[in-house]
Short mmCIF file of C-alpha atoms and ligand atoms in Angstrom, two decimals:
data_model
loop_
_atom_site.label_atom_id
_atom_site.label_comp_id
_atom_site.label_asym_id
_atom_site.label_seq_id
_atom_site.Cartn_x
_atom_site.Cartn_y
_atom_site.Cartn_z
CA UNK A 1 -126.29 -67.05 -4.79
CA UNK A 2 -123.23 -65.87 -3.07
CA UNK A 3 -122.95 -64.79 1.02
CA UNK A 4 -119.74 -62.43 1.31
CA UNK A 5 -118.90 -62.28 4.77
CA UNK A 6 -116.57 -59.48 5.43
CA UNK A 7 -115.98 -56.54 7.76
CA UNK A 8 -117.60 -53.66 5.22
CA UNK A 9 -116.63 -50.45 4.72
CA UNK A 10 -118.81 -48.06 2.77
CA UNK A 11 -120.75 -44.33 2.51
CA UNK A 12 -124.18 -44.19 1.86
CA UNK A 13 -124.81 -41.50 3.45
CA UNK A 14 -122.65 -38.04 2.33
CA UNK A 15 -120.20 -36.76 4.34
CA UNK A 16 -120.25 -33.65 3.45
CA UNK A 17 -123.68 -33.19 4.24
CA UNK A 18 -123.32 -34.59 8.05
CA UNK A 19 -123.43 -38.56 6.95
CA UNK A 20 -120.71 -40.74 8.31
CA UNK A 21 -118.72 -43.97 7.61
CA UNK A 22 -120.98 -47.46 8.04
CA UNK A 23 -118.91 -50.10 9.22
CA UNK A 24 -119.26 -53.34 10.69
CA UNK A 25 -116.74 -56.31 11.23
CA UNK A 26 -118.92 -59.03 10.32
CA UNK A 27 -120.82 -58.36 7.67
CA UNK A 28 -123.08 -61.12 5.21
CA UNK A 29 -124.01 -59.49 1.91
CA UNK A 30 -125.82 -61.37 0.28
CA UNK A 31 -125.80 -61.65 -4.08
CA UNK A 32 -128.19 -63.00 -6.37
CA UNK A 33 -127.22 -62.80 -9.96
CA UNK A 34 -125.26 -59.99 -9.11
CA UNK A 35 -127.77 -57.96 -6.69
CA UNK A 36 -127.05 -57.33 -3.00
CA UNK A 37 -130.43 -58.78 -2.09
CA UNK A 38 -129.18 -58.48 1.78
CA UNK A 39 -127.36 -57.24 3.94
CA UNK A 40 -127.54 -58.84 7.76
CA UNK A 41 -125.27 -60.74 9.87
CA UNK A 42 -123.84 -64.01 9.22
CA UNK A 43 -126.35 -66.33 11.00
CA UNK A 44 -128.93 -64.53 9.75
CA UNK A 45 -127.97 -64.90 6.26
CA UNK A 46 -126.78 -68.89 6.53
CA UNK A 47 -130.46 -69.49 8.11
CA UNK A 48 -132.29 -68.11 4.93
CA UNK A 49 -129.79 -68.86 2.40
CA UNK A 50 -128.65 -72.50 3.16
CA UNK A 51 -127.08 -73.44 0.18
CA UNK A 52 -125.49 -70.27 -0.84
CA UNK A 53 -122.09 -70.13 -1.70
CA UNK A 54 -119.80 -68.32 1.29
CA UNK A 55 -117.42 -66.32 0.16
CA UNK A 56 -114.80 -66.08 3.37
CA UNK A 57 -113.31 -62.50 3.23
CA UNK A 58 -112.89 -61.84 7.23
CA UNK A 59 -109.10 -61.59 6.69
CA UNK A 60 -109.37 -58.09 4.92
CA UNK A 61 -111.93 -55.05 4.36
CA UNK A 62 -114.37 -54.71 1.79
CA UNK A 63 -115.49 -51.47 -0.10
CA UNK A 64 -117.57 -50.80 -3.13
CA UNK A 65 -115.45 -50.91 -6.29
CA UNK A 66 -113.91 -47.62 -7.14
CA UNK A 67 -115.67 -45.49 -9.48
CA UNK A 68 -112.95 -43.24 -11.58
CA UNK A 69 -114.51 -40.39 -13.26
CA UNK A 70 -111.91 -39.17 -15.68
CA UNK A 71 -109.04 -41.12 -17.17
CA UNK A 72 -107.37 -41.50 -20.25
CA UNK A 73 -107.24 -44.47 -22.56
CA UNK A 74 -104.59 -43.80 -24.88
CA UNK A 75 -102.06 -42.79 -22.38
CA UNK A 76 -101.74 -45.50 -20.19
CA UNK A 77 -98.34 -45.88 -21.94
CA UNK A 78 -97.33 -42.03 -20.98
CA UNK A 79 -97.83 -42.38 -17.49
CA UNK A 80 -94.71 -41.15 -15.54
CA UNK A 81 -93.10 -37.94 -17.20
CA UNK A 82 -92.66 -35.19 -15.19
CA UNK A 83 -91.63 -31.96 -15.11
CA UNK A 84 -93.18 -30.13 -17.61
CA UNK A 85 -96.99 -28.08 -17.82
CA UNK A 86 -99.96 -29.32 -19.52
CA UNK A 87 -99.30 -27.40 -23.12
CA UNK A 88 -95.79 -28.87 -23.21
CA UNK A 89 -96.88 -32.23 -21.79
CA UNK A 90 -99.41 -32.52 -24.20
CA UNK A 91 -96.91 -31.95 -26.95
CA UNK A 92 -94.21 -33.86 -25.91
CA UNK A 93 -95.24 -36.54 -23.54
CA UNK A 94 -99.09 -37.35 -24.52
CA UNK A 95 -100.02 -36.44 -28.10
CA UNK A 96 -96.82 -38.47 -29.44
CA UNK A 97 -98.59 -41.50 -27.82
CA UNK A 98 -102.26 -40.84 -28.89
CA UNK A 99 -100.97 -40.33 -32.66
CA UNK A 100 -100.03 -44.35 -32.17
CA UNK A 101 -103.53 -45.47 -31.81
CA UNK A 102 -104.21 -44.98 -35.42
CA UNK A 103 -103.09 -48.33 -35.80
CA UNK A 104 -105.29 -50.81 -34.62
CA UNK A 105 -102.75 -53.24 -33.34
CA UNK A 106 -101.51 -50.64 -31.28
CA UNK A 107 -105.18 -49.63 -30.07
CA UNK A 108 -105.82 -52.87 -28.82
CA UNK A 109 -103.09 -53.57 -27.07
CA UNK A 110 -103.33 -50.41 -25.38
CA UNK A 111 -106.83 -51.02 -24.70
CA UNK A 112 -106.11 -54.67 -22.68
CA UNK A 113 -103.60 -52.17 -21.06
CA UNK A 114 -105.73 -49.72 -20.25
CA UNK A 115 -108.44 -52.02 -18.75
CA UNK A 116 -105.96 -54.34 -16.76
CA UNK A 117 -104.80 -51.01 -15.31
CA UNK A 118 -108.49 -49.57 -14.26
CA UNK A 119 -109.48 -52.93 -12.83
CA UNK A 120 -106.40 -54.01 -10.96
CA UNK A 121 -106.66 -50.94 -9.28
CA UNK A 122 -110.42 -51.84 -8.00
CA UNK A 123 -111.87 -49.53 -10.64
CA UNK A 124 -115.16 -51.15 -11.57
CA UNK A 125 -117.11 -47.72 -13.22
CA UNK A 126 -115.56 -45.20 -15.63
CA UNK A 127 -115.94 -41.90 -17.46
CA UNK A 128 -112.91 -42.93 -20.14
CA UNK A 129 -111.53 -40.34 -22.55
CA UNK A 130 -111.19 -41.77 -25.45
CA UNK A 131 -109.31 -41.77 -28.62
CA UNK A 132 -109.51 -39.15 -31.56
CA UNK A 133 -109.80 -42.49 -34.29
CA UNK A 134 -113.10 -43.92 -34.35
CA UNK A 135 -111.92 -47.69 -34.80
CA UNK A 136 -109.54 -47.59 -31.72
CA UNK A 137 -112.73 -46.12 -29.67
CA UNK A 138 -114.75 -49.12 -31.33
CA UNK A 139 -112.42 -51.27 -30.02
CA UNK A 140 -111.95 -49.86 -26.56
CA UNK A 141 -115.71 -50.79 -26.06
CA UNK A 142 -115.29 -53.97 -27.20
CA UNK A 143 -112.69 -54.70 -24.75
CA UNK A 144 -114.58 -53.29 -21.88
CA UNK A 145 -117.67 -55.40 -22.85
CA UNK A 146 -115.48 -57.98 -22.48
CA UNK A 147 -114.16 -57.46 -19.17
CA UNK A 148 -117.91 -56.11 -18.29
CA UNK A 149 -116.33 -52.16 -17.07
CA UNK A 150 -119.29 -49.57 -16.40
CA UNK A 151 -117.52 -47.58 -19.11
CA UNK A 152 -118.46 -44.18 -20.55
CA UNK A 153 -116.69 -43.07 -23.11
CA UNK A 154 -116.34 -41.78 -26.79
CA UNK A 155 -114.95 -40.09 -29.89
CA UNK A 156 -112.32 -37.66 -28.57
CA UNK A 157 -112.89 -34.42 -30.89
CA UNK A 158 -110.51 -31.44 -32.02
CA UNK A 159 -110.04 -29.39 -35.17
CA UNK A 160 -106.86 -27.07 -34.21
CA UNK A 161 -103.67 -26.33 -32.12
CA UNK A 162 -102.95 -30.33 -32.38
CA UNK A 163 -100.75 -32.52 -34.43
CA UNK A 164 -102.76 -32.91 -38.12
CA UNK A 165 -103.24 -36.35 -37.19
CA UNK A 166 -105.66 -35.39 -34.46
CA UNK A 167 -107.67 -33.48 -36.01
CA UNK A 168 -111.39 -33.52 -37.28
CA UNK A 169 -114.04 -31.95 -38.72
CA UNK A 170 -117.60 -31.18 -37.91
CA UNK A 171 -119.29 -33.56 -40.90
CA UNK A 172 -116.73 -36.40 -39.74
CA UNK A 173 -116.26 -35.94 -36.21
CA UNK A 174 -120.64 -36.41 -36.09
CA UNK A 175 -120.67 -39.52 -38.55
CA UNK A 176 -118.43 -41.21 -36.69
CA UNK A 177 -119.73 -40.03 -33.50
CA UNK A 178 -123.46 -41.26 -34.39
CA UNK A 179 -122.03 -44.31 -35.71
CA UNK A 180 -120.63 -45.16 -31.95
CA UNK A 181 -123.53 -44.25 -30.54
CA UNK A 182 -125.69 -46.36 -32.81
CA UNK A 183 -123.18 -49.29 -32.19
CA UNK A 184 -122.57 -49.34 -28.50
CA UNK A 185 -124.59 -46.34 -26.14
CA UNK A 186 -127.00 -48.22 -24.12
CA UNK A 187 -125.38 -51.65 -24.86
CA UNK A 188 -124.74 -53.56 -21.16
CA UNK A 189 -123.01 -51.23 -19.01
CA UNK A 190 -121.64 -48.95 -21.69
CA UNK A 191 -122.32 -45.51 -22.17
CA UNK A 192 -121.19 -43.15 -25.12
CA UNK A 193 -120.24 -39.41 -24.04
CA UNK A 194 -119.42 -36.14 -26.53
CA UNK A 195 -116.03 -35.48 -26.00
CA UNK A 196 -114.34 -32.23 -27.05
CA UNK A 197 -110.44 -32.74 -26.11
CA UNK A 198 -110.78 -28.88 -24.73
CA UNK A 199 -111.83 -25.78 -25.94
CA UNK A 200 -108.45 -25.21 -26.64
CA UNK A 201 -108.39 -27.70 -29.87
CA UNK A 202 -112.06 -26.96 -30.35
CA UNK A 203 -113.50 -24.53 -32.40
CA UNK A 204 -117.26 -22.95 -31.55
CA UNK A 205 -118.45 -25.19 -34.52
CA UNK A 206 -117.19 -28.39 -33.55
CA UNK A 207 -118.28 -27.90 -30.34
CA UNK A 208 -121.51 -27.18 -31.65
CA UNK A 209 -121.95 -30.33 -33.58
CA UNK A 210 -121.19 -32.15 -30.12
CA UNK A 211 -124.09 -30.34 -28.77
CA UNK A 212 -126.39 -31.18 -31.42
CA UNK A 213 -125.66 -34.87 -31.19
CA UNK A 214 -126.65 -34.74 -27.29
CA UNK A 215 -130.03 -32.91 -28.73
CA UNK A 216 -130.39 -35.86 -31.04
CA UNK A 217 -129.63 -38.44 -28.86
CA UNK A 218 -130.97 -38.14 -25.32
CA UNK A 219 -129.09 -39.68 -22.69
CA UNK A 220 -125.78 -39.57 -24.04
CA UNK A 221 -122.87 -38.00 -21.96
CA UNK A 222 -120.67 -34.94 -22.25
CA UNK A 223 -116.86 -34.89 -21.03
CA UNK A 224 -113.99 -32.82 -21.27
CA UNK A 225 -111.33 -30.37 -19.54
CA UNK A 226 -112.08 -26.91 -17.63
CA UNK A 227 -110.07 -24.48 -16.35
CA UNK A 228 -106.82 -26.73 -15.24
CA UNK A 229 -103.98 -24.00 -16.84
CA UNK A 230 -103.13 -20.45 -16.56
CA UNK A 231 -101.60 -20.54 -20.32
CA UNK A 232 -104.71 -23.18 -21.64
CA UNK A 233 -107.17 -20.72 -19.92
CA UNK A 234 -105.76 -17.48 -21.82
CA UNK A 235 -105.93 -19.58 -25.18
CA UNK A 236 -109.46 -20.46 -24.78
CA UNK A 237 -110.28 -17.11 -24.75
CA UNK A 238 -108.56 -16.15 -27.80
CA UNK A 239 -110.43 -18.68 -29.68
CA UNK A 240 -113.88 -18.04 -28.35
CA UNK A 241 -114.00 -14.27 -28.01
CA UNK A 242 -117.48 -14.54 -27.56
CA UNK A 243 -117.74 -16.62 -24.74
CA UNK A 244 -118.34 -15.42 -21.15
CA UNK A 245 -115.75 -17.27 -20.29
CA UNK A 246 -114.24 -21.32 -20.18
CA UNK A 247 -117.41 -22.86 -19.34
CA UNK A 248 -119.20 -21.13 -21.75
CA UNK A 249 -117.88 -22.11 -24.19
CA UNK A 250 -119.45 -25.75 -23.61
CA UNK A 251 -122.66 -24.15 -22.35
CA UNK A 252 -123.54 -22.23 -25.40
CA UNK A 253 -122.60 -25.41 -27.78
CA UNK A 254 -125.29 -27.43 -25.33
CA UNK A 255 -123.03 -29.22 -23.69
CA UNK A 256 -123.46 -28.52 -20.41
CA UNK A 257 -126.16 -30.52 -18.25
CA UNK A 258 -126.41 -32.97 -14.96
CA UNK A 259 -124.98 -35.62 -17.64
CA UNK A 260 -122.10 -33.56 -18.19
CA UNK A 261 -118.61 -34.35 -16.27
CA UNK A 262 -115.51 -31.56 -16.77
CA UNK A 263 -112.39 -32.58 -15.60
CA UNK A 264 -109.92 -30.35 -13.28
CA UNK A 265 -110.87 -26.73 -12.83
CA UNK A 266 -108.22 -25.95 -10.97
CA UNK A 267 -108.93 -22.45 -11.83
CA UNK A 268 -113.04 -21.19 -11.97
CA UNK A 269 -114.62 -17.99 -11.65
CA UNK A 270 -117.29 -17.75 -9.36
CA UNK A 271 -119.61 -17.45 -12.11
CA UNK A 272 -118.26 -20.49 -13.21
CA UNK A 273 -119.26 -22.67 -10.13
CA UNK A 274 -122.75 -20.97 -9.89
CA UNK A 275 -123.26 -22.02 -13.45
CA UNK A 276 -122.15 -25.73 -13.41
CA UNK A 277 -124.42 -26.09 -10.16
CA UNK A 278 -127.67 -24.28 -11.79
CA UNK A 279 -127.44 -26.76 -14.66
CA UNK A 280 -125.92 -30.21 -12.55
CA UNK A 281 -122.59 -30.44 -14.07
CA UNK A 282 -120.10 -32.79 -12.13
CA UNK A 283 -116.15 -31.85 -11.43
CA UNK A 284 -113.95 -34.36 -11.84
CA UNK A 285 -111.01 -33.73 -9.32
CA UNK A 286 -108.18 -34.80 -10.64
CA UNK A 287 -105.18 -34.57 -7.48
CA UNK A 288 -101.99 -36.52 -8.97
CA UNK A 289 -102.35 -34.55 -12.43
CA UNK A 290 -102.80 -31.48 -10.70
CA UNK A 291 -99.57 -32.28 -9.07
CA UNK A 292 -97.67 -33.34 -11.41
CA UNK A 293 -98.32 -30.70 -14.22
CA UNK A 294 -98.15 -28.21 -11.07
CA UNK A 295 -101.39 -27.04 -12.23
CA UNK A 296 -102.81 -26.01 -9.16
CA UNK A 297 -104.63 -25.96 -5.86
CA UNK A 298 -108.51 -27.66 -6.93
CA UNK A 299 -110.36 -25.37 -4.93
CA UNK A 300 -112.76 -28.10 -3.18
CA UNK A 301 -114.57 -25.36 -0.75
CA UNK A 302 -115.30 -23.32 -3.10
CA UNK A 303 -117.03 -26.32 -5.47
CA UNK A 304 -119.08 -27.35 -2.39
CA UNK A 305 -120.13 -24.14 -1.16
CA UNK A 306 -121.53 -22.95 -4.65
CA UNK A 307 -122.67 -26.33 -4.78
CA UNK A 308 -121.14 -28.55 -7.50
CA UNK A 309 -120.77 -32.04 -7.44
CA UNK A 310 -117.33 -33.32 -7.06
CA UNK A 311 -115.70 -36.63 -7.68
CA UNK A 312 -112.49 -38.31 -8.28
CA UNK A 313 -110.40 -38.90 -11.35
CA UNK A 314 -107.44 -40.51 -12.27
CA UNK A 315 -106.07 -38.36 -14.99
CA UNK A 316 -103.93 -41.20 -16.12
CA UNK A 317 -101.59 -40.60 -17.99
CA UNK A 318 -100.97 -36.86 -16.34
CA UNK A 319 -102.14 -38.71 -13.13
CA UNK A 320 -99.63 -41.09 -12.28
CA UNK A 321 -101.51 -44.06 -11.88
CA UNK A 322 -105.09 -46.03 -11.82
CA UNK A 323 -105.74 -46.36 -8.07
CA UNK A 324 -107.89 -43.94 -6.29
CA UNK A 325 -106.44 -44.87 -3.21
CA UNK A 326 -103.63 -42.74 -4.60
CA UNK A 327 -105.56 -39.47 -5.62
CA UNK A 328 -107.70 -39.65 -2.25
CA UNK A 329 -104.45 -39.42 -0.08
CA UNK A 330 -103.24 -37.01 -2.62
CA UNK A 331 -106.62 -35.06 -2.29
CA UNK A 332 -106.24 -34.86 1.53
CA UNK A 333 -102.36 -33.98 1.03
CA UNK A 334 -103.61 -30.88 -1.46
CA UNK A 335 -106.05 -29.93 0.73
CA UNK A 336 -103.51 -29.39 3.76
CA UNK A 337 -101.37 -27.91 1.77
CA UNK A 338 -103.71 -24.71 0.07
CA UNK A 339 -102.16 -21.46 0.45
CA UNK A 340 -105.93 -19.90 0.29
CA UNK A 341 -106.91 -22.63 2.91
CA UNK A 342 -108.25 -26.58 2.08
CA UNK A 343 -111.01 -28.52 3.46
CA UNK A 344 -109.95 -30.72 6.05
CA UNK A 345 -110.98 -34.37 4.66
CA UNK A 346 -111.37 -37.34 6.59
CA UNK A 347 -111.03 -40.65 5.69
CA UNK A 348 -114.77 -40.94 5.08
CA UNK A 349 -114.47 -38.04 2.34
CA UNK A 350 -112.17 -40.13 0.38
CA UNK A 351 -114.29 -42.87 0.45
CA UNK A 352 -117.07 -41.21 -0.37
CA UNK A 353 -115.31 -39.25 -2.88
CA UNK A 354 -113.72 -42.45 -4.56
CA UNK A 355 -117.22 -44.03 -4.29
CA UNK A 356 -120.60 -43.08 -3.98
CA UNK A 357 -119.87 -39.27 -5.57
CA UNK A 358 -118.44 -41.00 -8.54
CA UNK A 359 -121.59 -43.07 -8.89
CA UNK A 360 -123.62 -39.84 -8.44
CA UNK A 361 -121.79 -38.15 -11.10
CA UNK A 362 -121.84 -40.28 -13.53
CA UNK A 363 -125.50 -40.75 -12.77
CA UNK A 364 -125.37 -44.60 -11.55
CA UNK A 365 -125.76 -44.20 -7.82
CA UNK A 366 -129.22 -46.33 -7.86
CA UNK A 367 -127.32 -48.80 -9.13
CA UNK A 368 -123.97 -48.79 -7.35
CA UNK A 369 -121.75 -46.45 -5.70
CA UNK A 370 -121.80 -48.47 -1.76
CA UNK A 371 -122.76 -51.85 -1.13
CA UNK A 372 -126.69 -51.30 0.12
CA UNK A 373 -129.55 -53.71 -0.68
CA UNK A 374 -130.69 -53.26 -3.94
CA UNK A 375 -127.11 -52.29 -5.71
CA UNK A 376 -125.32 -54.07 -7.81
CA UNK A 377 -122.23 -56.10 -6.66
CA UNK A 378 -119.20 -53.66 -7.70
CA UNK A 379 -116.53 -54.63 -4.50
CA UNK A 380 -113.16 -54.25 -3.70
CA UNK A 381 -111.24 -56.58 -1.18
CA UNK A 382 -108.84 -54.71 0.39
CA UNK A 383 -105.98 -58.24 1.36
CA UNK A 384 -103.28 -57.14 2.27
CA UNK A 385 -100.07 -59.53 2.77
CA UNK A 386 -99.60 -60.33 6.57
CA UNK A 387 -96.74 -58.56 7.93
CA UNK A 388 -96.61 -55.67 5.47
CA UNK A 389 -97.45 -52.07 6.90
CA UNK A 390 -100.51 -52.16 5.78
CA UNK A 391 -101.54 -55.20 7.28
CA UNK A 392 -100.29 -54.45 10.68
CA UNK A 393 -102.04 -51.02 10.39
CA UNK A 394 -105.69 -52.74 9.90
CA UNK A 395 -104.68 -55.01 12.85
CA UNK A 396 -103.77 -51.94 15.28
CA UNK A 397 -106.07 -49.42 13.99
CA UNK A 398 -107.69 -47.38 16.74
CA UNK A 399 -110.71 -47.31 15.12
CA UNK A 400 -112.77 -48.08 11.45
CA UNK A 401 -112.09 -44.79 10.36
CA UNK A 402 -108.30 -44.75 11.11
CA UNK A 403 -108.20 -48.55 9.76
CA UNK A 404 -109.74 -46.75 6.43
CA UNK A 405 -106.79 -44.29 6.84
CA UNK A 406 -104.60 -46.81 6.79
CA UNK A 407 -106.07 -48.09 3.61
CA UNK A 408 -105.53 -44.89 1.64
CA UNK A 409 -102.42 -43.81 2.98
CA UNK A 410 -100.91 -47.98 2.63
CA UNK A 411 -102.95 -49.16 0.01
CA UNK A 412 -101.81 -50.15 -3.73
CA UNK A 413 -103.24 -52.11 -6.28
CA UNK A 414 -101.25 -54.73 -4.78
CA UNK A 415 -103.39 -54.96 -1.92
CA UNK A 416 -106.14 -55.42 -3.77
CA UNK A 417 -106.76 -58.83 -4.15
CA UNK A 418 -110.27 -59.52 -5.50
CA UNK A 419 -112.43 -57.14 -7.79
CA UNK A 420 -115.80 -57.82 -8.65
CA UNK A 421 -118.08 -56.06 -11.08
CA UNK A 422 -121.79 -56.94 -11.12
CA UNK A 423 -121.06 -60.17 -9.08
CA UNK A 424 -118.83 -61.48 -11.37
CA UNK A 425 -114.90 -61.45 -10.41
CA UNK A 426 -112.67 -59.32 -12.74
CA UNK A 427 -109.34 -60.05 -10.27
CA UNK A 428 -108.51 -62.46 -8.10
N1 GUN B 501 -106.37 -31.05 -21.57
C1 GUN B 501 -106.51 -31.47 -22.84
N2 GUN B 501 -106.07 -32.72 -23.00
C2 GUN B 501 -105.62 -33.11 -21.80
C3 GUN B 501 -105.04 -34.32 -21.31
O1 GUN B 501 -104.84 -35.29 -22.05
N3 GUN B 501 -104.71 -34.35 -20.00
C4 GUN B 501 -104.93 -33.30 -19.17
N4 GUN B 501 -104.60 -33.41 -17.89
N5 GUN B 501 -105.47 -32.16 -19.59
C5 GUN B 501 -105.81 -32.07 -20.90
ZN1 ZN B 502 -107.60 -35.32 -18.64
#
């Protein structure tokens, strides 16, 4: 049994629907095999706990561990190139890389890559995209087992408009599939999830066959891309003339549902947004990528008032980098910036976006997502060196929510000196 005694930051409640930041600068939280069995102040906690162990963390901040819902495994070696769109980044910048993963050297050193990067960064759940080889998606989930990542991930799927290498079919793409599943869905805290690349690379068949393996195996996930390009968008609709449009071409393969997350769109119809909400489909906002690839403005107001459920991802490697202190600043910066007019976030958005609506879209908010009684121990201890900006901001904030400013506008990896996941310390 463990007593953390920190000043807390977290979000139970949603901002967006009149909740607020809860703070306090002396906090006890107390663990039990990895459950927050408490949550009271220090005396308190030493009274009934005696010979728990006290875990000293009054120097920094605390939040719940990050929760990243769309990022890339097999580019974690591309991050960084710039200047080009998604259908020529693809080509040049990230496909190149992916190809490499056919070895299985390769694939597992990308993979201790991949999940140094997530969990340096205070990442402690995941919706990982995958790999299009079946052996370098095996081993992916046998690294995150390892480590002990809330990972969801799986067989990334495509049968045109990619390098041959890439490319499946419908018998093997749902052998292999059902062979991960079979092997690792359900297994600790790791997940499987149907993954068509995009509708772009996926024909109405394959996509199909993704839908029928979610029929056969209930509780499995669904991820992929919406809507993040003008040129991807046209495309799509070429190759699936008889869809109503981007979306549904997941939603008539049966791939659409509340277990379903779709990264980006950047770029939805109205009918669109009505849909995802009707059926409980998450958006994974993805702000660096959308940057970088200059795909566009994510239309946040419009997700909200039609009622979709919004997180944060990554997008590494289009994103350019693992921490989500990064793409909340940049999510606020995007925001500001929208010609048709942002929503003004607040600190406590980007918590809660980096947080609890991660948890809730990946469907593992009873479980974590803030750091109530009752939740698993998933923390991130914000440390940062005395001295350095960041530091000085946290000791001359005006308040808890500037101080949590001052965490996503300062804060890097660096600062991040302890990570646990389920109680158990995965940095520091
Ligand atoms: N659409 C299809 N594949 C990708 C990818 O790897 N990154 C991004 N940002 N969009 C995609
Ligand atoms: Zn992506």
């Amino acid at each position: 049994m463990q007593i953390y005694r920190a000043r807390v930051f977290d979000t139970p409640t949603d901002p967006f629907a009149g909740g607020g930041l809860r703070s306090g600068s002396d906090v006890a939280i107390v663990v039990d095999s990895g459950r927050i069995v408490a949550r009271t102040d220090f005396a308190t906690a030493r009274e009934r706990h005696p010979y728990a162990e006290v875990v000293d963390l009054r120097a920094g901040v605390l939040l719940p561990g990050f929760v990243d819902t769309h990022v890339h495994f097999p580019q974690v070696r591309a991050i960084g190139h710039l200047g080009r769109p998604l259908l020529d980044w693809l080509d040049e910048c990230a496909l190149p890389e992916e190809a490499k993963l056919r070895d299985d050297a390769y694939a597992a050193g990308v993979a201790t890559d991949f999940l140094t990067g997530l969990t340096s960064a205070g990442t402690t759940s995941a919706m990982v995209f995958g790999s299009h080889f079946a052996t370098a998606v095996d081993i992916l989930f046998g690294a995150a087992a390892e480590v002990g990542l809330r990972m969801t991930t799986g067989l990334v799927t495509s049968d045109r408009n990619l390098p041959e290498v890439l490319l499946t079919d419908v018998d093997r793409s749902v052998a292999e599939s059902q062979q991960l599943i079979d092997d690792w869905h359900g297994r600790g805290r790791l997940r499987f999830a149907v993954t068509p690349r995009f509708s772009f690379s996926a024909g109405p068949e394959l996509l199909a066959a993704g839908g029928a393996l979610v029929a056969d195996n209930p509780g499995i996930w669904v991820t992929s891309h919406l809507n993040e390009n003008r040129d991807e968008i046209a495309g799509v609709a070429e190759i699936h003339p008889e869809a109503l449009d981007y979306l549904d071409t997941y939603d008539r393969a049966g791939l659409l549902g509340e277990r379903t997350i779709l990264a980006h769109n950047v770029h939805p119809r109205d009918r669109e947004l009505a849909r995802m909400a009707e059926a409980g489909a998450a958006a994974a906002h993805c702000p660096t990528s959308n940057s970088a690839l200059a795909s566009g403005f994510f239309p946040l107001g419009r997700h909200l008032d039609a009622g979709v459920r919004v997180a944060l991802g990554s997008d590494v490697g289009a994103g350019n980098g693992f921490c989500l202190l990064k793409e909340g600043v940049q999510a606020y910066f995007m925001q500001q910036l929208d010609p048709a007019g942002g929503v003004p976030l607040t600190s406590t958005h980007l918590l809660h976006l980096a947080t609890a609506s991660g948890a809730a879209a990946l469907g593992l908010d009873a479980e974590v997502g803030d750091l109530s009684v009752g939740k698993r121990f998933d923390a991130v201890y914000v440390d940062p060196v005395a001295g350095q900006p960041l530091a000085v901001g946290l000791d001359y904030a005006e308040s808890d929510e500037d101080a949590l400013a001052k965490i996503f506008a300062l804060g890097t990896p660096a600062d991040l000196t302890r990570v646990w996941i389920d109680g158990e310390p995965v940095k520091g």
